[in-house]
Coordinates of C-alpha atoms and ligand atoms in Angstrom, one line a residue:
M1 CA 286.7 241.3 -88.9
I2 CA 285.4 242.5 -85.5
L3 CA 286.7 240.0 -82.9
G4 CA 285.4 242.2 -80.1
L5 CA 281.8 241.8 -81.1
F6 CA 280.1 238.6 -79.9
T7 CA 276.7 237.1 -80.2
T8 CA 276.2 234.8 -77.3
I9 CA 274.0 231.8 -77.8
T10 CA 272.8 229.7 -74.9
A11 CA 270.7 227.7 -77.2
I12 CA 267.2 226.4 -76.8
A13 CA 265.6 223.4 -78.4
G14 CA 264.7 223.6 -82.1
S15 CA 264.0 221.6 -85.2
T16 CA 267.0 222.4 -87.3
H17 CA 269.4 219.8 -86.0
G18 CA 270.4 217.1 -88.4
K19 CA 272.0 219.4 -91.1
V20 CA 275.3 220.2 -92.6
F21 CA 275.6 224.0 -92.5
Q22 CA 278.1 225.4 -95.0
H23 CA 278.3 228.8 -93.3
L24 CA 277.9 230.2 -89.8
S25 CA 275.2 232.6 -91.1
E26 CA 273.0 229.5 -92.0
L27 CA 272.9 228.3 -88.5
P28 CA 269.6 229.4 -86.9
L29 CA 271.3 230.6 -83.8
D30 CA 268.2 231.2 -81.7
L31 CA 266.8 227.8 -82.3
M32 CA 269.4 225.4 -81.2
T33 CA 270.7 223.7 -78.0
F34 CA 273.6 221.4 -77.8
D35 CA 274.6 219.0 -75.1
F36 CA 278.0 218.5 -76.6
I37 CA 280.1 220.8 -78.9
V38 CA 283.0 219.2 -80.7
S39 CA 285.6 221.7 -82.0
G40 CA 287.4 220.3 -85.1
G41 CA 285.8 217.8 -87.4
G42 CA 289.0 215.8 -88.1
T43 CA 290.0 212.2 -87.3
G44 CA 289.2 212.3 -83.6
G45 CA 286.4 214.9 -83.8
S46 CA 284.4 212.9 -86.4
V47 CA 284.5 209.8 -84.2
I48 CA 283.3 211.8 -81.2
A49 CA 280.4 213.6 -83.0
S50 CA 279.3 210.3 -84.7
R51 CA 279.4 208.2 -81.5
L52 CA 277.8 210.8 -79.2
S53 CA 275.0 211.4 -81.6
E54 CA 274.2 207.7 -81.7
N55 CA 272.4 208.4 -78.5
K56 CA 269.2 210.3 -79.6
A57 CA 269.0 211.9 -76.1
F58 CA 272.0 214.1 -76.9
N59 CA 272.2 217.0 -79.3
V60 CA 275.7 217.5 -80.8
L61 CA 277.3 220.4 -82.7
L62 CA 280.4 219.6 -84.7
I63 CA 282.4 222.7 -85.8
E64 CA 285.0 222.4 -88.5
A65 CA 287.2 225.2 -89.9
G66 CA 287.4 223.7 -93.4
P67 CA 284.9 222.5 -96.0
D68 CA 283.3 219.1 -96.7
T69 CA 285.6 216.5 -98.2
A70 CA 283.2 213.8 -99.1
D71 CA 282.5 215.0 -102.6
Q72 CA 286.1 215.4 -103.7
L73 CA 287.1 212.8 -106.3
G74 CA 290.8 213.5 -105.9
L75 CA 290.6 212.8 -102.2
S76 CA 288.7 209.6 -102.8
I77 CA 291.0 208.0 -105.3
P78 CA 294.0 206.7 -103.4
G79 CA 296.4 207.1 -106.4
W80 CA 295.5 210.7 -107.0
G81 CA 295.7 212.3 -103.5
L82 CA 295.6 216.0 -103.0
G83 CA 295.8 217.6 -106.4
K84 CA 294.2 216.0 -109.4
G85 CA 290.4 215.8 -109.1
T86 CA 290.4 218.1 -106.1
E87 CA 288.8 221.6 -106.2
N88 CA 291.2 224.2 -105.0
P89 CA 293.4 221.8 -103.1
S90 CA 294.9 224.4 -100.8
Q91 CA 291.5 224.8 -99.0
F92 CA 292.0 221.2 -97.6
I93 CA 295.3 221.9 -95.9
W94 CA 296.7 224.0 -93.1
N95 CA 300.1 224.7 -94.6
Y96 CA 302.1 225.2 -91.4
E97 CA 305.8 225.5 -91.4
S98 CA 308.2 225.1 -88.5
V99 CA 310.6 227.7 -87.3
P100 CA 314.2 227.0 -88.7
Q101 CA 315.3 223.7 -87.2
E102 CA 318.6 223.8 -85.5
G103 CA 319.0 220.0 -86.0
W104 CA 318.3 220.4 -89.8
N105 CA 321.0 223.0 -90.3
G106 CA 318.4 225.8 -90.2
R107 CA 316.0 224.3 -92.7
K108 CA 312.3 224.6 -92.0
A109 CA 309.9 221.6 -91.9
G110 CA 306.6 221.7 -93.7
I111 CA 303.8 220.6 -91.3
P112 CA 300.7 220.0 -93.4
R113 CA 297.5 219.2 -91.5
G114 CA 294.1 218.3 -93.0
R115 CA 291.5 221.1 -93.0
G116 CA 288.0 219.9 -93.7
L117 CA 285.7 217.2 -92.6
G118 CA 287.8 214.1 -91.7
G119 CA 290.8 216.4 -91.1
S120 CA 294.1 214.7 -91.8
S121 CA 292.5 211.4 -92.4
A122 CA 291.0 212.9 -95.6
V123 CA 294.4 213.9 -97.0
N124 CA 296.9 211.5 -95.6
G125 CA 298.8 208.6 -97.1
M126 CA 296.3 206.1 -95.8
V127 CA 298.9 203.8 -94.1
Y128 CA 297.0 201.8 -91.4
T129 CA 299.3 200.9 -88.5
R130 CA 298.1 200.6 -84.9
G131 CA 301.4 200.6 -83.0
S132 CA 302.8 198.2 -80.5
K133 CA 301.3 196.6 -77.5
D134 CA 303.9 198.3 -75.3
D135 CA 303.0 201.7 -76.8
Y136 CA 299.5 201.4 -75.3
D137 CA 300.5 199.6 -72.2
N138 CA 302.7 202.5 -71.5
W139 CA 299.8 204.9 -72.0
A140 CA 298.2 202.9 -69.2
R141 CA 301.3 203.5 -67.0
V142 CA 301.6 207.2 -67.9
T143 CA 297.9 207.9 -67.0
G144 CA 297.5 205.3 -64.2
D145 CA 294.5 204.1 -66.2
P146 CA 294.6 200.4 -67.2
G147 CA 291.8 201.2 -69.7
W148 CA 294.5 202.5 -72.1
S149 CA 296.4 199.2 -72.2
W150 CA 296.5 197.2 -75.5
N151 CA 294.3 194.4 -74.1
A152 CA 291.7 196.8 -72.7
L153 CA 291.6 198.7 -76.0
R154 CA 291.0 195.7 -78.2
P155 CA 287.2 196.2 -78.4
Y156 CA 287.8 199.8 -79.5
I157 CA 290.3 198.7 -82.1
R158 CA 287.7 196.3 -83.6
R159 CA 284.9 198.9 -83.3
S160 CA 286.9 201.4 -85.4
E161 CA 287.8 198.9 -88.2
R162 CA 286.0 197.2 -91.1
W163 CA 288.5 194.9 -92.8
T164 CA 287.7 194.4 -96.5
P165 CA 289.2 192.3 -99.3
P166 CA 291.8 194.0 -101.5
A167 CA 290.3 195.9 -104.5
G168 CA 289.4 193.5 -107.2
G169 CA 289.1 190.7 -104.6
R170 CA 292.4 188.8 -105.0
N171 CA 293.2 186.2 -102.4
A172 CA 295.4 187.7 -99.7
T173 CA 295.6 184.7 -97.5
G174 CA 299.0 184.6 -95.7
E175 CA 299.4 188.4 -95.8
Y176 CA 297.3 189.2 -92.7
D177 CA 295.9 187.6 -89.6
P178 CA 292.1 187.5 -89.9
A179 CA 291.9 187.0 -86.1
V180 CA 293.2 190.5 -85.2
H181 CA 290.9 192.6 -87.4
G182 CA 287.5 194.2 -86.9
Y183 CA 284.8 193.5 -89.5
M184 CA 281.8 195.4 -88.3
G185 CA 283.5 198.8 -87.5
R186 CA 283.7 202.0 -89.4
V187 CA 287.0 202.6 -91.1
E188 CA 287.6 200.3 -94.1
T189 CA 291.0 198.8 -94.3
S190 CA 292.6 196.4 -96.8
L191 CA 295.8 195.2 -98.5
P192 CA 297.0 196.4 -102.0
W193 CA 295.1 195.3 -105.1
D194 CA 298.0 193.7 -107.0
G195 CA 299.9 190.6 -106.0
H196 CA 303.5 190.2 -105.2
L197 CA 306.0 192.3 -107.0
E198 CA 309.7 191.5 -107.5
H199 CA 310.8 193.5 -104.4
D200 CA 308.1 191.6 -102.3
I201 CA 309.3 188.2 -103.5
R202 CA 312.9 189.0 -102.7
T203 CA 311.9 190.3 -99.3
I204 CA 310.1 187.0 -98.6
R205 CA 313.2 185.1 -99.7
N206 CA 315.4 187.3 -97.6
A207 CA 313.2 186.6 -94.6
E208 CA 314.1 182.9 -94.9
I209 CA 317.8 183.7 -95.2
Q210 CA 318.0 186.4 -92.5
K211 CA 315.2 185.1 -90.4
A212 CA 316.6 186.1 -87.0
E213 CA 316.8 189.8 -87.9
F214 CA 314.3 190.4 -90.7
P215 CA 311.5 187.8 -90.3
L216 CA 308.2 188.0 -92.2
V217 CA 305.5 189.0 -89.8
L218 CA 302.0 187.8 -90.7
D219 CA 300.3 190.9 -89.4
G220 CA 301.9 194.1 -88.3
N221 CA 298.7 195.2 -86.5
A222 CA 298.7 192.4 -84.0
G223 CA 300.7 194.3 -81.4
R224 CA 304.2 193.4 -82.5
S225 CA 305.4 194.4 -85.9
I226 CA 309.2 193.8 -85.7
G227 CA 310.3 192.3 -89.1
V228 CA 308.7 192.8 -92.5
T229 CA 304.9 193.3 -92.7
W230 CA 302.4 193.7 -95.5
M231 CA 301.1 197.2 -95.8
Q232 CA 297.5 197.7 -94.8
S233 CA 295.7 200.9 -95.8
T234 CA 292.6 202.8 -94.9
I235 CA 291.1 201.9 -98.3
G236 CA 287.9 200.0 -99.0
N237 CA 286.6 199.0 -102.4
G238 CA 289.5 200.9 -104.0
T239 CA 288.5 204.2 -102.3
R240 CA 289.9 206.2 -99.4
S241 CA 288.1 205.6 -96.1
S242 CA 288.4 208.8 -94.1
A243 CA 286.9 209.7 -90.7
A244 CA 284.4 211.8 -92.8
T245 CA 283.3 208.9 -95.0
A246 CA 283.5 206.3 -92.2
Y247 CA 281.9 208.2 -89.3
L248 CA 279.9 211.0 -91.0
G249 CA 278.3 209.3 -93.9
D250 CA 274.8 210.1 -95.1
P251 CA 272.9 208.1 -92.5
V252 CA 274.8 209.9 -89.7
R253 CA 274.4 213.4 -91.4
K254 CA 270.6 212.8 -91.4
R255 CA 270.5 212.3 -87.6
G256 CA 268.1 214.8 -86.1
N257 CA 270.4 215.4 -83.2
L258 CA 273.6 216.2 -85.0
A259 CA 274.5 219.6 -86.6
I260 CA 277.7 220.0 -88.6
L261 CA 278.9 223.5 -89.0
L262 CA 281.6 223.9 -91.8
N263 CA 283.9 226.7 -92.7
T264 CA 283.9 228.0 -89.2
Q265 CA 287.0 228.5 -87.1
V266 CA 287.2 228.2 -83.3
L267 CA 289.2 231.1 -81.9
R268 CA 289.0 230.5 -78.2
V269 CA 287.2 228.7 -75.4
H270 CA 285.7 230.6 -72.4
P271 CA 284.6 229.9 -68.9
V272 CA 280.8 229.8 -68.5
V273 CA 280.8 231.6 -65.2
S274 CA 284.0 233.4 -64.5
S275 CA 283.5 233.6 -60.7
V276 CA 283.3 229.9 -59.8
R277 CA 286.3 228.4 -58.0
R278 CA 286.9 225.7 -60.5
L279 CA 286.9 226.8 -64.1
D280 CA 283.9 225.5 -66.0
I281 CA 284.8 225.8 -69.7
R282 CA 282.0 225.0 -72.1
T283 CA 281.8 228.0 -74.4
V284 CA 283.5 228.3 -77.8
E285 CA 284.1 231.6 -79.6
V286 CA 283.9 231.0 -83.4
I287 CA 284.2 233.1 -86.6
S288 CA 283.3 232.2 -90.2
S289 CA 286.5 231.2 -92.1
D290 CA 285.7 234.1 -94.5
G291 CA 285.5 236.6 -91.6
G292 CA 282.7 238.5 -90.0
T293 CA 281.5 238.7 -86.4
A294 CA 282.6 236.3 -83.7
V295 CA 279.9 234.2 -82.1
K296 CA 279.8 232.1 -78.9
F297 CA 278.1 228.8 -78.3
T298 CA 277.8 227.1 -75.0
A299 CA 277.5 223.3 -74.5
K300 CA 275.1 222.2 -71.8
K301 CA 277.3 219.2 -70.9
E302 CA 280.8 219.2 -72.4
L303 CA 283.0 220.9 -74.9
V304 CA 285.4 218.6 -76.7
L305 CA 288.5 220.0 -78.5
S306 CA 289.6 217.9 -81.5
G307 CA 291.6 220.5 -83.4
G308 CA 294.6 218.2 -83.7
V309 CA 298.2 218.6 -82.7
I310 CA 298.5 222.2 -83.8
G311 CA 294.8 223.4 -83.6
T312 CA 294.1 222.3 -80.1
P313 CA 297.1 223.8 -78.2
H314 CA 296.7 226.9 -80.4
I315 CA 293.1 227.4 -79.3
L316 CA 294.0 226.8 -75.6
L317 CA 296.9 229.3 -75.7
N318 CA 294.7 231.9 -77.4
S319 CA 292.2 231.3 -74.6
G320 CA 294.7 232.2 -71.9
I321 CA 295.3 228.6 -70.9
G322 CA 299.0 227.7 -70.9
N323 CA 302.2 229.1 -69.4
R324 CA 301.1 232.2 -67.6
T325 CA 304.3 234.2 -68.0
E326 CA 304.6 233.4 -71.7
L327 CA 301.0 234.3 -72.4
E328 CA 301.1 237.6 -70.4
S329 CA 304.2 238.7 -72.2
L330 CA 302.2 238.6 -75.4
G331 CA 299.2 240.5 -73.9
V332 CA 297.0 237.4 -73.6
A333 CA 295.1 237.4 -70.3
S334 CA 295.8 234.1 -68.5
I335 CA 292.8 232.2 -67.1
L336 CA 294.7 229.0 -66.1
D337 CA 298.4 228.4 -65.7
L338 CA 299.0 225.0 -67.4
P339 CA 302.6 225.3 -68.5
D340 CA 302.7 222.0 -70.5
I341 CA 300.3 223.2 -73.2
G342 CA 302.3 223.2 -76.5
K343 CA 305.2 221.4 -74.9
G344 CA 306.6 217.9 -75.6
I345 CA 305.7 217.6 -79.3
T346 CA 307.3 214.6 -80.9
E347 CA 307.6 213.7 -84.6
H348 CA 309.1 210.9 -86.7
V349 CA 312.2 212.1 -88.5
A350 CA 313.4 210.2 -91.5
A351 CA 316.8 210.0 -93.3
N352 CA 317.1 209.6 -97.1
L353 CA 319.0 206.5 -98.1
V354 CA 319.9 205.6 -101.7
W355 CA 320.8 202.1 -103.0
D356 CA 321.9 201.5 -106.6
T357 CA 319.8 198.8 -108.4
V358 CA 319.9 197.1 -111.8
P359 CA 317.6 198.8 -114.3
L360 CA 314.2 197.7 -113.1
N361 CA 311.3 196.6 -115.3
T362 CA 308.9 199.4 -114.4
T363 CA 305.9 199.9 -116.7
T364 CA 304.6 203.4 -117.0
I365 CA 301.0 203.5 -115.9
D366 CA 298.6 204.7 -118.6
Q367 CA 296.7 207.2 -116.5
D368 CA 293.6 207.2 -118.7
L369 CA 293.4 203.4 -118.6
A370 CA 294.0 203.4 -114.8
Y371 CA 291.2 205.9 -114.3
A372 CA 288.9 203.9 -116.6
M373 CA 289.6 200.8 -114.4
W374 CA 288.9 202.7 -111.2
Q375 CA 285.6 204.0 -112.6
Q376 CA 284.5 200.7 -114.0
N377 CA 285.1 198.4 -111.0
R378 CA 287.2 200.3 -108.4
T379 CA 290.4 198.3 -109.2
G380 CA 293.8 199.0 -110.8
P381 CA 296.8 201.1 -110.0
L382 CA 294.7 204.1 -108.7
T383 CA 293.4 202.0 -105.8
A384 CA 296.9 201.9 -104.3
T385 CA 299.2 204.3 -102.6
F386 CA 302.9 203.7 -102.5
T387 CA 304.2 200.5 -101.0
H388 CA 303.5 196.8 -100.4
Q389 CA 305.7 196.1 -97.4
I390 CA 307.3 197.9 -94.4
L391 CA 310.4 196.9 -92.5
W392 CA 310.2 197.5 -88.7
S393 CA 313.4 197.1 -86.9
K394 CA 314.6 197.0 -83.3
I395 CA 318.1 198.2 -82.3
P396 CA 319.5 195.3 -80.3
S397 CA 319.6 195.9 -76.6
S398 CA 323.3 195.0 -76.6
S399 CA 324.0 198.1 -78.8
T400 CA 326.6 200.5 -77.3
L401 CA 323.9 203.2 -77.9
F402 CA 322.1 202.1 -74.7
K403 CA 325.3 202.4 -72.6
E404 CA 325.0 206.1 -73.2
W405 CA 321.3 206.7 -73.3
K406 CA 318.4 204.9 -71.7
D407 CA 316.4 203.0 -74.4
P408 CA 313.4 205.3 -75.2
S409 CA 311.4 202.4 -76.7
T410 CA 308.2 201.6 -74.7
G411 CA 309.1 197.8 -74.6
T412 CA 310.1 194.7 -76.4
T413 CA 307.2 194.8 -78.9
S414 CA 308.1 198.3 -80.1
P415 CA 310.5 198.8 -83.0
H416 CA 312.9 201.8 -83.1
L417 CA 313.0 202.1 -86.9
E418 CA 310.8 201.9 -90.0
L419 CA 311.7 201.6 -93.6
P420 CA 308.8 201.6 -96.1
L421 CA 310.0 199.2 -98.8
D422 CA 308.9 200.9 -101.9
A423 CA 312.0 202.2 -103.6
A424 CA 315.5 201.3 -102.5
Q425 CA 316.7 203.9 -105.0
N426 CA 315.1 206.6 -102.8
A427 CA 314.3 205.1 -99.4
Y428 CA 313.4 206.9 -96.1
L429 CA 314.4 205.4 -92.8
A430 CA 312.3 206.8 -90.0
L431 CA 313.3 207.0 -86.3
L432 CA 310.1 206.0 -84.4
T433 CA 311.5 206.6 -80.9
P434 CA 313.0 210.1 -80.9
Y435 CA 314.3 211.7 -77.8
S436 CA 314.0 215.2 -79.4
R437 CA 311.0 217.2 -78.3
G438 CA 309.4 220.3 -79.9
S439 CA 307.0 223.0 -78.8
L440 CA 304.3 225.3 -80.0
R441 CA 303.8 228.9 -78.8
L442 CA 301.8 231.9 -79.8
A443 CA 303.3 234.3 -82.3
S444 CA 301.0 237.0 -81.1
S445 CA 297.7 237.6 -79.4
N446 CA 295.8 237.5 -82.7
P447 CA 294.2 234.0 -82.8
L448 CA 294.0 234.0 -86.6
L449 CA 297.8 234.1 -86.9
P450 CA 299.6 230.7 -87.1
P451 CA 301.6 229.7 -84.0
L452 CA 305.4 229.3 -83.9
I453 CA 306.1 225.6 -84.2
D454 CA 309.5 224.1 -83.3
L455 CA 309.5 220.4 -83.9
G456 CA 313.0 220.1 -82.3
L457 CA 314.0 217.7 -85.0
L458 CA 317.4 216.0 -84.5
T459 CA 318.2 218.1 -81.5
H460 CA 319.0 215.2 -79.2
P461 CA 322.2 213.3 -79.8
F462 CA 320.5 209.9 -79.4
D463 CA 318.4 210.5 -82.5
M464 CA 321.4 211.0 -84.8
A465 CA 323.2 208.0 -83.2
A466 CA 320.1 205.8 -83.6
I467 CA 319.8 206.8 -87.3
K468 CA 323.5 205.9 -87.7
E469 CA 322.8 202.5 -86.2
G470 CA 319.7 202.2 -88.3
V471 CA 321.6 202.8 -91.5
R472 CA 323.9 199.9 -90.6
I473 CA 320.9 197.7 -90.0
M474 CA 319.4 198.6 -93.4
K475 CA 322.7 197.9 -95.1
R476 CA 322.5 194.4 -93.6
F477 CA 318.9 194.0 -94.8
Y478 CA 319.8 194.8 -98.4
S479 CA 322.8 192.4 -98.5
G480 CA 323.1 188.7 -99.2
P481 CA 321.8 186.3 -101.9
A482 CA 318.2 187.5 -101.9
W483 CA 319.3 190.8 -103.4
E484 CA 321.7 189.5 -106.0
G485 CA 320.8 190.8 -109.5
Y486 CA 318.8 193.6 -107.9
I487 CA 320.8 195.8 -105.5
T488 CA 324.2 196.8 -106.9
G489 CA 325.5 199.1 -104.3
F490 CA 324.8 201.6 -101.4
R491 CA 325.2 205.2 -102.2
G492 CA 324.7 206.3 -98.6
P493 CA 325.0 208.3 -96.6
D494 CA 327.2 205.5 -95.2
P495 CA 328.5 206.0 -91.6
D496 CA 331.2 203.4 -92.4
V497 CA 332.6 205.5 -95.2
L498 CA 332.0 209.1 -94.3
S499 CA 333.4 211.0 -91.4
N500 CA 331.0 211.6 -88.5
E501 CA 330.8 215.2 -89.6
E502 CA 330.0 214.4 -93.2
F503 CA 327.5 211.7 -92.3
E504 CA 325.6 214.1 -89.9
K505 CA 325.6 216.9 -92.4
R506 CA 324.1 214.6 -95.1
I507 CA 321.4 213.5 -92.7
R508 CA 320.6 217.0 -91.4
D509 CA 320.6 218.5 -94.9
N510 CA 318.1 215.9 -96.4
A511 CA 315.9 214.6 -93.5
I512 CA 312.2 214.8 -93.9
T513 CA 309.4 214.0 -91.4
F514 CA 306.6 211.5 -91.8
Y515 CA 303.9 214.1 -91.0
H516 CA 303.2 212.4 -87.6
P517 CA 303.6 215.2 -85.0
V518 CA 301.8 214.5 -81.7
G519 CA 301.6 215.9 -78.2
G520 CA 301.2 219.4 -76.9
S521 CA 298.3 218.5 -74.6
A522 CA 299.7 215.3 -73.2
M523 CA 297.9 212.9 -71.0
S524 CA 299.2 212.1 -67.5
K525 CA 298.0 210.9 -64.2
R526 CA 295.2 212.8 -62.5
G527 CA 296.6 215.1 -59.8
E528 CA 300.1 215.0 -61.4
K529 CA 301.3 218.5 -62.2
R530 CA 302.9 217.5 -65.4
G531 CA 300.7 217.1 -68.5
V532 CA 297.5 218.7 -69.7
V533 CA 294.7 216.1 -69.6
D534 CA 294.1 213.2 -67.3
G535 CA 293.3 209.6 -68.3
E536 CA 289.7 210.6 -69.0
L537 CA 291.1 213.2 -71.3
K538 CA 289.7 216.0 -69.1
V539 CA 291.7 219.2 -69.1
K540 CA 293.4 219.5 -65.6
G541 CA 291.9 222.0 -63.3
V542 CA 288.8 222.5 -65.5
R543 CA 285.3 221.2 -65.6
G544 CA 283.4 220.7 -68.9
L545 CA 286.4 220.5 -71.3
R546 CA 288.1 217.4 -72.8
I547 CA 290.6 216.9 -75.6
V548 CA 290.3 214.1 -78.1
D549 CA 293.0 214.1 -80.8
A550 CA 296.7 213.4 -81.4
S551 CA 297.7 216.3 -79.1
V552 CA 297.0 214.2 -76.0
F553 CA 299.6 211.5 -77.0
P554 CA 302.4 211.6 -74.5
Y555 CA 304.9 210.5 -77.1
V556 CA 304.8 209.5 -80.7
L557 CA 303.9 205.8 -81.1
T558 CA 305.8 203.3 -83.2
A559 CA 303.1 203.7 -85.9
H560 CA 301.7 206.1 -88.4
T561 CA 299.3 208.1 -86.2
Q562 CA 295.8 207.9 -87.6
A563 CA 294.9 204.4 -86.3
P564 CA 295.9 205.4 -82.8
V565 CA 293.7 208.5 -83.0
Y566 CA 290.7 206.3 -84.1
I567 CA 291.4 204.0 -81.2
L568 CA 291.8 206.8 -78.7
A569 CA 288.6 208.5 -79.9
E570 CA 286.5 205.3 -79.8
R571 CA 287.4 204.9 -76.1
A572 CA 287.0 208.6 -75.4
A573 CA 283.4 208.5 -76.8
D574 CA 282.7 205.7 -74.4
L575 CA 284.2 207.7 -71.5
I576 CA 282.1 210.7 -72.3
L577 CA 278.9 208.7 -72.8
T578 CA 279.5 206.8 -69.5
S579 CA 279.9 210.1 -67.6
W580 CA 276.5 211.3 -68.8
G581 CA 274.7 208.0 -68.4
G582 CA 274.5 207.5 -72.2
Ligands
FAD1 C1 299.8 214.8 -95.4 C2 299.7 213.8 -94.3 C3 300.0 212.4 -94.5 C4 299.8 211.5 -93.4 N1 299.9 210.2 -93.7 C5 299.5 209.3 -92.8 C6 299.3 207.9 -93.1 O1 299.6 207.5 -94.2 N2 298.9 207.1 -92.1 C7 298.7 207.5 -90.8 O2 298.4 206.7 -90.0 N3 298.8 208.8 -90.5 C8 299.2 209.7 -91.4 N4 299.2 211.0 -91.1 C9 298.9 211.5 -89.8 C10 297.5 211.3 -89.3 O3 296.6 211.5 -90.4 C11 297.2 212.3 -88.2 O4 298.1 212.0 -87.1 C12 295.7 212.1 -87.6 O5 294.8 212.0 -88.6 C13 295.5 213.3 -86.7 O6 294.1 213.2 -86.2 P1 293.6 214.4 -85.3 O7 292.2 214.1 -85.0 O8 294.6 214.6 -84.2 O9 293.7 215.7 -86.2 P2 293.1 216.1 -87.6 O10 292.6 214.9 -88.3 O11 294.2 216.9 -88.3 O12 291.9 216.9 -87.3 C14 291.9 218.2 -86.7 C15 290.7 219.0 -87.3 O13 290.5 220.1 -86.6 C16 290.2 221.2 -87.5 N5 290.6 222.4 -86.8 C17 291.9 222.8 -86.4 N6 291.9 224.0 -85.8 C18 290.6 224.4 -85.8 C19 289.9 225.5 -85.4 N7 290.6 226.5 -84.7 N8 288.6 225.6 -85.5 C20 287.9 224.6 -86.2 N9 288.5 223.5 -86.6 C21 289.8 223.4 -86.5 C22 291.1 220.9 -88.7 O14 290.6 221.6 -89.8 C23 290.9 219.4 -88.8 O15 289.8 219.0 -89.5 C24 299.4 212.0 -92.2 C25 299.1 213.3 -92.0 C26 299.2 214.2 -93.0 C27 298.9 215.7 -92.8

C-alpha cells in the first residue's frame, strides 16, 4: 500500500452520478464533481446522503468502508442477526476491543461497530428508543441552540419514523400511543408480532400493585419512559429496517445526483488551501479497503464526517486534528489543536443479575417452521428480537447517593436505570447515567491501525453505587404477589447479602456494555473552548467540515442510541441544506 502517493481529484461535472460503486477503481475519477462528500455510510451518514440528494441541485458522494448490506438475508431477518444467512459475517463488523478496563478488573470490552451501508443500524439489536425530553432539552442548553430541544425536534422525530402494525397485523391497541409516532417517515418501527406472554401479564399485574414505583407507561417514546414500557423495534413487515434500507433504497440509489462508493476507507481529511487563516477542510484522502493507492476528493461545499463514535475521532486524529502534544509525540503533524477530540466517551455499563424461577413452559422453536413462516408471510418468531417489555427506573432524589454526588441525570423525565425484561434468569441492569468517561487516542501514525480505546467503564465511584441502588430497586420489582409461582429467589449479586468487596468484584467481573458508546467529538456552544463541534455540528475553528453521528453526543442518552442518531441527522440535514439555500 503506498500511502504517500495520491491522485487528487477536484472533480468536474459528469454523467456517472447515480450509481453504487463497489470499488474505488470503478469510480470515473475525472468525470465527477461533488457539492457534498459524506464520509461513512452508517446510521447518520445514510440520512445525510439521502436528504441532501433530495435536492437535485446538489451532487453528493457517500463513501463507506464496508460493503452493501441490503442483500444480506441474515441481516434482514430480525431473529437471525449477524451470522446465519450472512455472507462472511466479519466483513460487516469493526471488531474493536478496549484496552484493559481498570473498573472491570482488567478485562477488555468488545466494541463492535457496524461496517457497511447502514453502519451499526444494519447489525444492531433493533431496539427503538428515543430518550427523554430532558436529554434533548439539555442538548439545547449545552449548545445554546434551542433547536435541539425535544419540542423543536418533534418534526424530525416524525420525519425519521414510519410506524407500522406488528408483523402479522395483531391488534396492539393499548401498547403504544398513536399520537407520538410518525407515519410518513423512513425508518419502520413496530411492536412484537406475538401477544402477551406470561412475564408480560405478570408485569401488568405488578404495575397495578406497585403502581407508584413501576407503573405501566403507554409509550416509552413520548419523552418520559419511567416505568414499564412495551418494546418498540426498527422492524417493519417482519424485516429489519436499517438506515440503508430506509434511506438508501432503490429509488434513492437511482438518483442521478448521488454516488455511493463502497469498500473504501477514509484515512484523513485535509485543508483545501493550507495558507488561509481559517482552515478550510473539504478534502478526504481515501484508499480501497483491499489496499492500493490513496486518492483525494474535494467537496465544493462541505465535507461531512459520519464515521461513528470510533471512526470519526480516529479520522480527525489521523489528520492532525486533536491534542497537539499527543499527536506530535506520535509523529503526526498537527494542523489544529482541538484537545477534546477523542475525549469524554460514555457508554451504558450493565450488571448481570440472576433470579431463580419455577421451570417455565418454554417451547423450543422449530427453526425450519419459523423460517417457512417468515418466507410465506413475514410473521412468526423470526420477526422478533429478544424482549417484549423494558423497565426504566429512576433512583429517588431522596437517595443518600445524591448527598455524595450531584445527580448526573438530565432531569425528571430521565431514568437512571434500564432492565430489559426478557429473562429474569439472566438479566442485565444497565446504568444509563454513568459518570465514568472514556477516551480514544492513536496507537500510531498509521491510519490503518485501530486506535486505543478506553471506555473508562466503572471508574467513577458513583457508577458502582448507582448499580448497587439499582439492584435493590430491581429486587423490589420482582417481589410481591404478581411474581408468586414464577420468581422463587434472587441469586444476586445481592448487596444486602455480600460484603461491599464481594459485591463489587462480582459486578466488575461480569459487567457487559450495551454497545452504546457515544462522544469523542462532543457538541458545545459556539466560541466555547470545550467540545469539538458547535450547535450546527461544524468543527470548531474550521470551515467546510461538519460531523453527523453519535460522536457529537455530549453524553450518552437514556436510550439505545440509534433513534437519537436518526433524529440528530434529520435536523443536521436541514441545517446543511439551509446553509446552502437548499
Ligand atoms: C451490535 C450492536 C447492537 C446495537 N443495538 C442497538 C439497539 O438495539 N438499539 C439501538 O438504538 N442502538 C443499538 N446500537 C447502537 C446504535 O446502532 C449506534 O449507536 C448507532 O447506529 C450509531 O450510528 P452512527 O451513525 O454514529 O455510526 P454507525 O452507524 O456505526 O456508522 C458509521 C459508519 O462509518 C463507517 N466508517 C467508519 N470509519 C470509516 C472510515 N474511516 N472510512 C469510511 N467509512 C468509515 C462505518 O463502516 C459505518 O458504516 C447497537 C450497536 C451495535 C454495534
